[in-house]
PDB file of C-alpha atoms in Angstrom:
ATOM      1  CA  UNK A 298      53.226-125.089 -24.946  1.00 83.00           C
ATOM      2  CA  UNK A 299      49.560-125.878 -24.069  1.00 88.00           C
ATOM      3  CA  UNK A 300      47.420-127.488 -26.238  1.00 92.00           C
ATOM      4  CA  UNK A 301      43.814-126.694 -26.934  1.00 95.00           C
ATOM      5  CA  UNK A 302      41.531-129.025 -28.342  1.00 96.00           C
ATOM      6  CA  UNK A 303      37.755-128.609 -29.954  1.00 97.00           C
ATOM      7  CA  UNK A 304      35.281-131.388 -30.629  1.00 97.00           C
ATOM      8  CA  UNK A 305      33.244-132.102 -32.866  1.00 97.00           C
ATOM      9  CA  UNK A 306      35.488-130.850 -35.264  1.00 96.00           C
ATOM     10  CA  UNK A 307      32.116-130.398 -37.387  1.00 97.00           C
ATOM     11  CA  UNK A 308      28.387-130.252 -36.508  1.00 97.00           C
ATOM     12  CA  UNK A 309      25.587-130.418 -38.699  1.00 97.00           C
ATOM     13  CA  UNK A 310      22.014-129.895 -36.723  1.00 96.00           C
ATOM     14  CA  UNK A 311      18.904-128.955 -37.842  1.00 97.00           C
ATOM     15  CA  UNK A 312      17.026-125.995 -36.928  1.00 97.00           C
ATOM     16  CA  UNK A 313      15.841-125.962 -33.446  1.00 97.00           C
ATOM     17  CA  UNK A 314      17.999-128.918 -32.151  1.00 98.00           C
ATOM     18  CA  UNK A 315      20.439-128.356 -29.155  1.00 97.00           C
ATOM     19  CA  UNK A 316      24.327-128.997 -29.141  1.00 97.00           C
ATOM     20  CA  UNK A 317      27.202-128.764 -27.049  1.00 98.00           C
ATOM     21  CA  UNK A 318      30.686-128.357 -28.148  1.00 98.00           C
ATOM     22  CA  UNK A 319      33.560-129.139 -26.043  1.00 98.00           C
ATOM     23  CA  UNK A 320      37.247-127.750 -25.584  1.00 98.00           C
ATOM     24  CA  UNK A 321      39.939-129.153 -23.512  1.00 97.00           C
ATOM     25  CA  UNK A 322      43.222-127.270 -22.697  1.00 95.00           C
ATOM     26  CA  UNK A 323      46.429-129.214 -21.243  1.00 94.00           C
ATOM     27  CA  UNK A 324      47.574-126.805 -18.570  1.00 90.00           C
ATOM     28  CA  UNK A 325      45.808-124.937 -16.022  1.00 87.00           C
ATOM     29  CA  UNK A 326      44.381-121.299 -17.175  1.00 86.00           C
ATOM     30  CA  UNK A 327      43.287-118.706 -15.501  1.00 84.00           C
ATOM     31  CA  UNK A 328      40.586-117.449 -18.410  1.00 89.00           C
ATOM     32  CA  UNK A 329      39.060-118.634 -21.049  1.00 94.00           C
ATOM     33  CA  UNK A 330      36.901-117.167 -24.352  1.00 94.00           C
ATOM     34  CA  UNK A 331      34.917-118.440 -26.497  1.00 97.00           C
ATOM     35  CA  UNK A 332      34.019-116.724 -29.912  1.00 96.00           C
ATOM     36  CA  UNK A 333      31.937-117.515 -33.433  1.00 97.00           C
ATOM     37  CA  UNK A 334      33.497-116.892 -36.581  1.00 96.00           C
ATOM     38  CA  UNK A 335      30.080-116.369 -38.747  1.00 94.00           C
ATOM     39  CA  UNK A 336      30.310-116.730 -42.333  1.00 90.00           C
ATOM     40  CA  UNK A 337      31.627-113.427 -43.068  1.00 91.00           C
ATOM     41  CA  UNK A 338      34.699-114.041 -40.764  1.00 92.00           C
ATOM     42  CA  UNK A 339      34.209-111.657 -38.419  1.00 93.00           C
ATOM     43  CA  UNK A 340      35.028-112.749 -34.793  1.00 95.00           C
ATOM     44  CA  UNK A 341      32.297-112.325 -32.599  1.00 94.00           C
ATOM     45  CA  UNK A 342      33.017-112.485 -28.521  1.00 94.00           C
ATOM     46  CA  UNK A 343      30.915-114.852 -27.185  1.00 96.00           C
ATOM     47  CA  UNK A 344      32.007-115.556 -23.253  1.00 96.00           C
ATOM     48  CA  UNK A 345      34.695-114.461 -21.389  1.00 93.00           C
ATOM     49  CA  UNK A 346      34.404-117.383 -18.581  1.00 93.00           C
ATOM     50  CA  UNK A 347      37.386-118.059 -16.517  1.00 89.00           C
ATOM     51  CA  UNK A 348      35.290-120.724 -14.266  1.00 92.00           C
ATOM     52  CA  UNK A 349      31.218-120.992 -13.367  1.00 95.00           C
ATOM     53  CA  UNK A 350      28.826-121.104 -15.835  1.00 97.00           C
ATOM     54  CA  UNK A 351      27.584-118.257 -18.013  1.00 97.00           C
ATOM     55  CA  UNK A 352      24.198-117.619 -19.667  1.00 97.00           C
ATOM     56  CA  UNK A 353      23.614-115.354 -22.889  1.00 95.00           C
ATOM     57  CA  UNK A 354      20.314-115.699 -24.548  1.00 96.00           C
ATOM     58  CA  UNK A 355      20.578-119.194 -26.170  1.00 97.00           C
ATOM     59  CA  UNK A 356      24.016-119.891 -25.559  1.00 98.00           C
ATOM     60  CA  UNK A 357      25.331-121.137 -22.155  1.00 98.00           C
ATOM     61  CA  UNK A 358      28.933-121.641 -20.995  1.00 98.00           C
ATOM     62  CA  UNK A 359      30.490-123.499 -18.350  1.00 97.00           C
ATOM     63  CA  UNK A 360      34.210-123.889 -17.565  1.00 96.00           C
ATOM     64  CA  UNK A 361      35.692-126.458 -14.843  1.00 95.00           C
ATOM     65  CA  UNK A 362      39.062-125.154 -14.885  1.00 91.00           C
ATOM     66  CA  UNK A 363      40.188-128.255 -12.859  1.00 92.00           C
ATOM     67  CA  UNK A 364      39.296-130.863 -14.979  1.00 95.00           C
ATOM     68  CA  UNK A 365      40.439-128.306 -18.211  1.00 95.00           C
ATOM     69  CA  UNK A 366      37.545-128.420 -19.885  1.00 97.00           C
ATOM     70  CA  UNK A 367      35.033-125.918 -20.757  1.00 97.00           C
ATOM     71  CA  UNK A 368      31.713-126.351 -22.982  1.00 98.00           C
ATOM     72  CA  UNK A 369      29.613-124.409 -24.579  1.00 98.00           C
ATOM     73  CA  UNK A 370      25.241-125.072 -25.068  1.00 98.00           C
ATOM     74  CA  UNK A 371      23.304-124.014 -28.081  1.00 97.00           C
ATOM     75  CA  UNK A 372      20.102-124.745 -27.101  1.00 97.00           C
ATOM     76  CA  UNK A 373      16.935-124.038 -30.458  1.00 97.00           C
ATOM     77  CA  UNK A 374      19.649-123.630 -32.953  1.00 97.00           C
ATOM     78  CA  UNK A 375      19.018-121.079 -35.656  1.00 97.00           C
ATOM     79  CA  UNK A 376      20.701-120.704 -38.947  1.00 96.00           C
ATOM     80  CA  UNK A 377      22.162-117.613 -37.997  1.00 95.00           C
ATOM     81  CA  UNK A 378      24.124-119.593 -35.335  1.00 97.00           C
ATOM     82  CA  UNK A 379      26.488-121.376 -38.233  1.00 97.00           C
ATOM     83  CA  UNK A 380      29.883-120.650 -38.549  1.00 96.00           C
ATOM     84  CA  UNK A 381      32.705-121.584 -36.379  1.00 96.00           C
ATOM     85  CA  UNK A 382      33.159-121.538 -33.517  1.00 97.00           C
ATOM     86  CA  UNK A 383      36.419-121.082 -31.069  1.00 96.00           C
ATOM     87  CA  UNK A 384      37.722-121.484 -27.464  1.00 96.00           C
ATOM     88  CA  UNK A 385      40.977-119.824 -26.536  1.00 94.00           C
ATOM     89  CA  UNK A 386      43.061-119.376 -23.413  1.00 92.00           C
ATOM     90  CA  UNK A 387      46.033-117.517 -22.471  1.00 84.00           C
ATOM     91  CA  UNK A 388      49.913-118.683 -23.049  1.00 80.00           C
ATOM     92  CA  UNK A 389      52.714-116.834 -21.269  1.00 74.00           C
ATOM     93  CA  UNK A 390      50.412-113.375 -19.963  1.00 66.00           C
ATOM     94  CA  UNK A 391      50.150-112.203 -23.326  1.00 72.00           C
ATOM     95  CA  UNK A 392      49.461-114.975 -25.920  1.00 79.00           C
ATOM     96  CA  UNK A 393      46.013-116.145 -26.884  1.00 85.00           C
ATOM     97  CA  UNK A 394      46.138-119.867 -27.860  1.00 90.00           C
ATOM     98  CA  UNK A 395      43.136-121.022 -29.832  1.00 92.00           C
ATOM     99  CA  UNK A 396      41.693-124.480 -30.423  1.00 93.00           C
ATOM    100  CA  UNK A 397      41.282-125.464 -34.517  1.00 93.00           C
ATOM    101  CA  UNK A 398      37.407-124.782 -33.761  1.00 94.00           C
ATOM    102  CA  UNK A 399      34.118-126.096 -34.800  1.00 96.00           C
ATOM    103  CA  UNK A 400      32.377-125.741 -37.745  1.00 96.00           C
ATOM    104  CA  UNK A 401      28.582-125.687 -37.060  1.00 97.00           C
ATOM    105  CA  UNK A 402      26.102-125.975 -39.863  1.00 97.00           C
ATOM    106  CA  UNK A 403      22.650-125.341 -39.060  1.00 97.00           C
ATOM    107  CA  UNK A 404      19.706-126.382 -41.568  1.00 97.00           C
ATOM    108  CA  UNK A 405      16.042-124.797 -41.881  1.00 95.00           C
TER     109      UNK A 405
ATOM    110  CA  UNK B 214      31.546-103.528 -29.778  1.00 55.00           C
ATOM    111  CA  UNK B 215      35.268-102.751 -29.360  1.00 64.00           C
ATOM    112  CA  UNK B 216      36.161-100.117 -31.790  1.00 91.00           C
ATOM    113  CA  UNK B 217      38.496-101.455 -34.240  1.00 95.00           C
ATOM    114  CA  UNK B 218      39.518-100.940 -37.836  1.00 97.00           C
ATOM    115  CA  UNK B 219      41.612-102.458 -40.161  1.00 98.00           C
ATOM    116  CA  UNK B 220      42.986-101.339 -43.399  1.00 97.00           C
ATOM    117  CA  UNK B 221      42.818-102.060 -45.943  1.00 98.00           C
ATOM    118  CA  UNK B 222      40.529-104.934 -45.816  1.00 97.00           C
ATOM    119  CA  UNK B 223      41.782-106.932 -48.965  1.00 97.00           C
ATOM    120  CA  UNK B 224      45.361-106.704 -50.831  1.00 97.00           C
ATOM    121  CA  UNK B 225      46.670-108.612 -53.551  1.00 98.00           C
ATOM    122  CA  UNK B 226      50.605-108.514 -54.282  1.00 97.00           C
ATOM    123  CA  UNK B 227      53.316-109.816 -55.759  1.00 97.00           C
ATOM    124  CA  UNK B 228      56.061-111.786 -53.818  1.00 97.00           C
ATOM    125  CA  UNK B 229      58.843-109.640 -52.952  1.00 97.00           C
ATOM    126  CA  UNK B 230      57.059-106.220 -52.316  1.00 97.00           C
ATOM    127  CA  UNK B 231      56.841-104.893 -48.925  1.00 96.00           C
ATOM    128  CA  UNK B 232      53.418-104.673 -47.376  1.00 98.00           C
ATOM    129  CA  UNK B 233      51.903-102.765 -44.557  1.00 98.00           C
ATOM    130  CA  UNK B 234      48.376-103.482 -42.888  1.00 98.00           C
ATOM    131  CA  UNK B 235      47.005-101.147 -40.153  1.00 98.00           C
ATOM    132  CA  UNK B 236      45.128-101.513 -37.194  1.00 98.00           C
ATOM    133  CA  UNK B 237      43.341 -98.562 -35.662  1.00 98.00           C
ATOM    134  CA  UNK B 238      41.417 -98.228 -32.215  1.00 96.00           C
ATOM    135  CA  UNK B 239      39.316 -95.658 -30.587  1.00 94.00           C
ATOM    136  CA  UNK B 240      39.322 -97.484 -27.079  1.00 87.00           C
ATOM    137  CA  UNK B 241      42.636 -96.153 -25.787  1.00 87.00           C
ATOM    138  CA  UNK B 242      43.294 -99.502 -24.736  1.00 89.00           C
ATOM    139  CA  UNK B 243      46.911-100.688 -23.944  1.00 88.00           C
ATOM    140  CA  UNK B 244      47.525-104.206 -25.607  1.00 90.00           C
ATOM    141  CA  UNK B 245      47.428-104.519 -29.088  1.00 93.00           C
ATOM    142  CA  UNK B 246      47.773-108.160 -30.935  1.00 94.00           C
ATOM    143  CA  UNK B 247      48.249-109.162 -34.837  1.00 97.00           C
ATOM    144  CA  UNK B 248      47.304-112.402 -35.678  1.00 96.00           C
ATOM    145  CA  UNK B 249      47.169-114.592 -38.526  1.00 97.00           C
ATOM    146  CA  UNK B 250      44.036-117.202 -39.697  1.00 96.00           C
ATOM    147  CA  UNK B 251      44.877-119.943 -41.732  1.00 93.00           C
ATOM    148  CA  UNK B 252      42.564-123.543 -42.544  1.00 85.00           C
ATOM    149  CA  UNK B 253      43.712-125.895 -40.269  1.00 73.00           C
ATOM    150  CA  UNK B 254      45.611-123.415 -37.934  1.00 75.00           C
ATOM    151  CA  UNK B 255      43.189-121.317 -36.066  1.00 83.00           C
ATOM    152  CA  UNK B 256      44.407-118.237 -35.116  1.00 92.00           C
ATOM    153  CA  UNK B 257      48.380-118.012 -34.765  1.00 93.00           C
ATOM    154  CA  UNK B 258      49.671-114.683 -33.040  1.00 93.00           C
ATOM    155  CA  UNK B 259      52.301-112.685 -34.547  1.00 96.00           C
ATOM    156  CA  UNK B 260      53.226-109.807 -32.763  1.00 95.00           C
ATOM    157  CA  UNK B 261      51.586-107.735 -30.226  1.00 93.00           C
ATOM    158  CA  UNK B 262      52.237-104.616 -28.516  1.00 92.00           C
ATOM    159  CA  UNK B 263      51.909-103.601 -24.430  1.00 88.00           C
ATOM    160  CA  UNK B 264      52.651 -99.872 -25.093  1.00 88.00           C
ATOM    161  CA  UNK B 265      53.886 -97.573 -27.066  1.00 91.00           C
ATOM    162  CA  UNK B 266      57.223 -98.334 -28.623  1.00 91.00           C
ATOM    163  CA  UNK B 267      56.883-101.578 -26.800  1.00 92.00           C
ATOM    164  CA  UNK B 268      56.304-104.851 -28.662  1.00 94.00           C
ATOM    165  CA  UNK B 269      56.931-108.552 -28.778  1.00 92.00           C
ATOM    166  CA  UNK B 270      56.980-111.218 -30.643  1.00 92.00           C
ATOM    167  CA  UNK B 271      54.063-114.113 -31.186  1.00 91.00           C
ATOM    168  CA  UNK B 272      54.725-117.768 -31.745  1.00 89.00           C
ATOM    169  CA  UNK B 273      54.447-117.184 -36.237  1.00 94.00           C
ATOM    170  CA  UNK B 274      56.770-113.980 -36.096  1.00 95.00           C
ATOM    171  CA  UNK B 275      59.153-114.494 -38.532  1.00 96.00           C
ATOM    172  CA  UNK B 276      59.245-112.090 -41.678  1.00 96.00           C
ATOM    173  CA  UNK B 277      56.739-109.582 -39.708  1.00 98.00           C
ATOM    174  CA  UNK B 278      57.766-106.881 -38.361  1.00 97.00           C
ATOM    175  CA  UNK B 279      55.379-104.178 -36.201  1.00 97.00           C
ATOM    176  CA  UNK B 280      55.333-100.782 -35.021  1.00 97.00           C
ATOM    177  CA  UNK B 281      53.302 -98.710 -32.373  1.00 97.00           C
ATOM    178  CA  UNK B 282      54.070 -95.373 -32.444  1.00 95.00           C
ATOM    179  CA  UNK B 283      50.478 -93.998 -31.134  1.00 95.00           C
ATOM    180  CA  UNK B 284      48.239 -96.034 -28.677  1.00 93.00           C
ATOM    181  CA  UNK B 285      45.529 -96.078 -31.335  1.00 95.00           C
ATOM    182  CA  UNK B 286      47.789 -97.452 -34.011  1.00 97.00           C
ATOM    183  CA  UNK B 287      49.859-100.680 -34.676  1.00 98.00           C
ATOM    184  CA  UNK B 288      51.088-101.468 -37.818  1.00 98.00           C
ATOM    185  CA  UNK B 289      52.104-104.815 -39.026  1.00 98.00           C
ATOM    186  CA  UNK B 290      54.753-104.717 -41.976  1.00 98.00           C
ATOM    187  CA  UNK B 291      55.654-107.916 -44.277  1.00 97.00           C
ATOM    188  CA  UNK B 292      59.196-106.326 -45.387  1.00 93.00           C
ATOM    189  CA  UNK B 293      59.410-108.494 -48.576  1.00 96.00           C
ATOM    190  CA  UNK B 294      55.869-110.944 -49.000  1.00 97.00           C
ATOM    191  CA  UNK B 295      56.068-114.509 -49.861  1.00 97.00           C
ATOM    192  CA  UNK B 296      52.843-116.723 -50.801  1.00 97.00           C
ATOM    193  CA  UNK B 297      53.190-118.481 -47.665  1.00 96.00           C
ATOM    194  CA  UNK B 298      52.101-115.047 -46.294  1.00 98.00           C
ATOM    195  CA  UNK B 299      48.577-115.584 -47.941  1.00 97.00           C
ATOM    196  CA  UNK B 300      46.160-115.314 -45.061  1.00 97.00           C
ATOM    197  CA  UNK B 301      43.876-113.507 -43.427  1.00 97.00           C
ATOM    198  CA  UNK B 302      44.839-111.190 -40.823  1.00 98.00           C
ATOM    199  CA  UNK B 303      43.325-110.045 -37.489  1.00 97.00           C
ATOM    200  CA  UNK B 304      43.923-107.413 -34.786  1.00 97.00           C
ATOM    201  CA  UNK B 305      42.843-107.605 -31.748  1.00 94.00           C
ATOM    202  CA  UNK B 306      42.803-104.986 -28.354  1.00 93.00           C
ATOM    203  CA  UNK B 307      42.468-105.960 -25.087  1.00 86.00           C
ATOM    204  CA  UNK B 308      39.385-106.233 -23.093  1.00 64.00           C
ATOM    205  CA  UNK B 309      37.724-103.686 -20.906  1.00 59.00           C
ATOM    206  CA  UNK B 310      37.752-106.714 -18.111  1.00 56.00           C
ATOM    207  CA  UNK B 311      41.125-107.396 -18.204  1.00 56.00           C
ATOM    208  CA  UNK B 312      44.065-107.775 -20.413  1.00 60.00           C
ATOM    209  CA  UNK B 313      43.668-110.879 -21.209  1.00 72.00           C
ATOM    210  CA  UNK B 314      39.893-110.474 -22.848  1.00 85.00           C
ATOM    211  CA  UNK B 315      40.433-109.683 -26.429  1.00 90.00           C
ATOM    212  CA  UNK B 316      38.365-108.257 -28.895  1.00 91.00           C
ATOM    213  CA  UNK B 317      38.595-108.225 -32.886  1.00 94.00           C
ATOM    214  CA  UNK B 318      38.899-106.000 -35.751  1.00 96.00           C
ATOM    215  CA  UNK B 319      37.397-107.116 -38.962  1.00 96.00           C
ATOM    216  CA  UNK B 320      40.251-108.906 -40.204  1.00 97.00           C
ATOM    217  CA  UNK B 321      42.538-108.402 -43.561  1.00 98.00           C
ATOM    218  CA  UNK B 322      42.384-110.544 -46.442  1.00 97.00           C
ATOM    219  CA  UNK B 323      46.254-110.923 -48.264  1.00 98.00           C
ATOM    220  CA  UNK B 324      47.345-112.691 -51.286  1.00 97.00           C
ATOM    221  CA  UNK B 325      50.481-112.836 -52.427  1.00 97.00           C
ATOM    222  CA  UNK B 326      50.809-113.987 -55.778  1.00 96.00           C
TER     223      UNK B 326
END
């Protein structure tokens, strides 16, 4: 089955500082999310970004589904941004398969 | 945000006893997905459901079963819970984009004892 893999498995910034988390699938995809788990577990949707690059506030998103990669920015990180955080892409039509994720930690 | 609930949102048992969670949804959407969230694992799917009366099994669906008898309802059953069943559980719906865009519930928090 494909793989999906997240790095840094952890992060540790400090407030303000940018980072960019990466996660690499093994077969091709035709979509790809990424969410944040915050500290109270729930699963927030982040993008939705099959290909192209996405913009949300902050947070930026860019997929190259030919090279199976996708990253996503956090540009002036905020405490509120810690947690994990997840990529996942489809597995036969109705499967989701996620990557083990990153766990961000961001310090005042 | 997606309209999704789960009940109830913790449960502690005993190993043996049957247990049922429930996910609800107010978006009359058609896919519905259980997952489970373990350290180390991510999220594993268990079952998930393209209709009523129509479901399929996840990659983790051993000792779960499911049932959909209402679009807005699918219900995941653990017929007799083991500790290894300790987890925390998540629905999810489809996506208003397409299918394959899910959104979550709250999640579940089980522990068998």
């Amino acid at each position: 089955g494909i793989q999906v893999e997240q790095s840094p498995p952890d992060l540790i910034l400090q407030e303000g500082a940018n980072s960019t988390l990466r996660c690499n699938f093994s077969d091709s995809v035709n979509n790809l999310q990424w969410f944040h788990q915050n500290p109270w577990g729930q699963l927030i949707n982040l993008f939705y970004i099959p290909s192209g690059t996405k913009q949300n506030g902050r947070l930026s998103a860019t997929t190259v589904a030919t090279e199976r990669y996708s990253l996503l920015y956090i540009s002036s990180s905020q405490t509120t941004d810690s947690g994990v955080y997840f990529c996942a892409v489809p597995y036969n039509n109705n499967d989701m398969r996620f990557g083990a994720g990153t766990r961000l930690t961001v310090k005042p | 945000d997606a309209g999704i609930t789960q009940s109830p949102r913790h449960k502690v048992t005993e190993t043996g006893t049957p247990v049922t969670l429930r996910c609800h949804q107010t978006e009359n959407h058609r896919y519905m997905y259980w997952y489970r969230q373990d350290p180390g694992h991510g999220l594993r799917l268990i079952h998930y459901s393209y209709g009523v009366k129509d479901t399929d099994k996840g990659e983790v669906s051993d000792g779960y079963s499911v049932s959909r008898s209402k679009t807005e309802d699918f219900l995941l059953t653990l017929e007799s819970a083991t500790s290894s069943q300790t987890s925390v559980y998540f629905c999810a719906i489809s996506g208003r984009n397409s299918y394959n865009e899910q959104f979550f519930g709250p999640g579940t928090r089980l522990t068998v004892l």
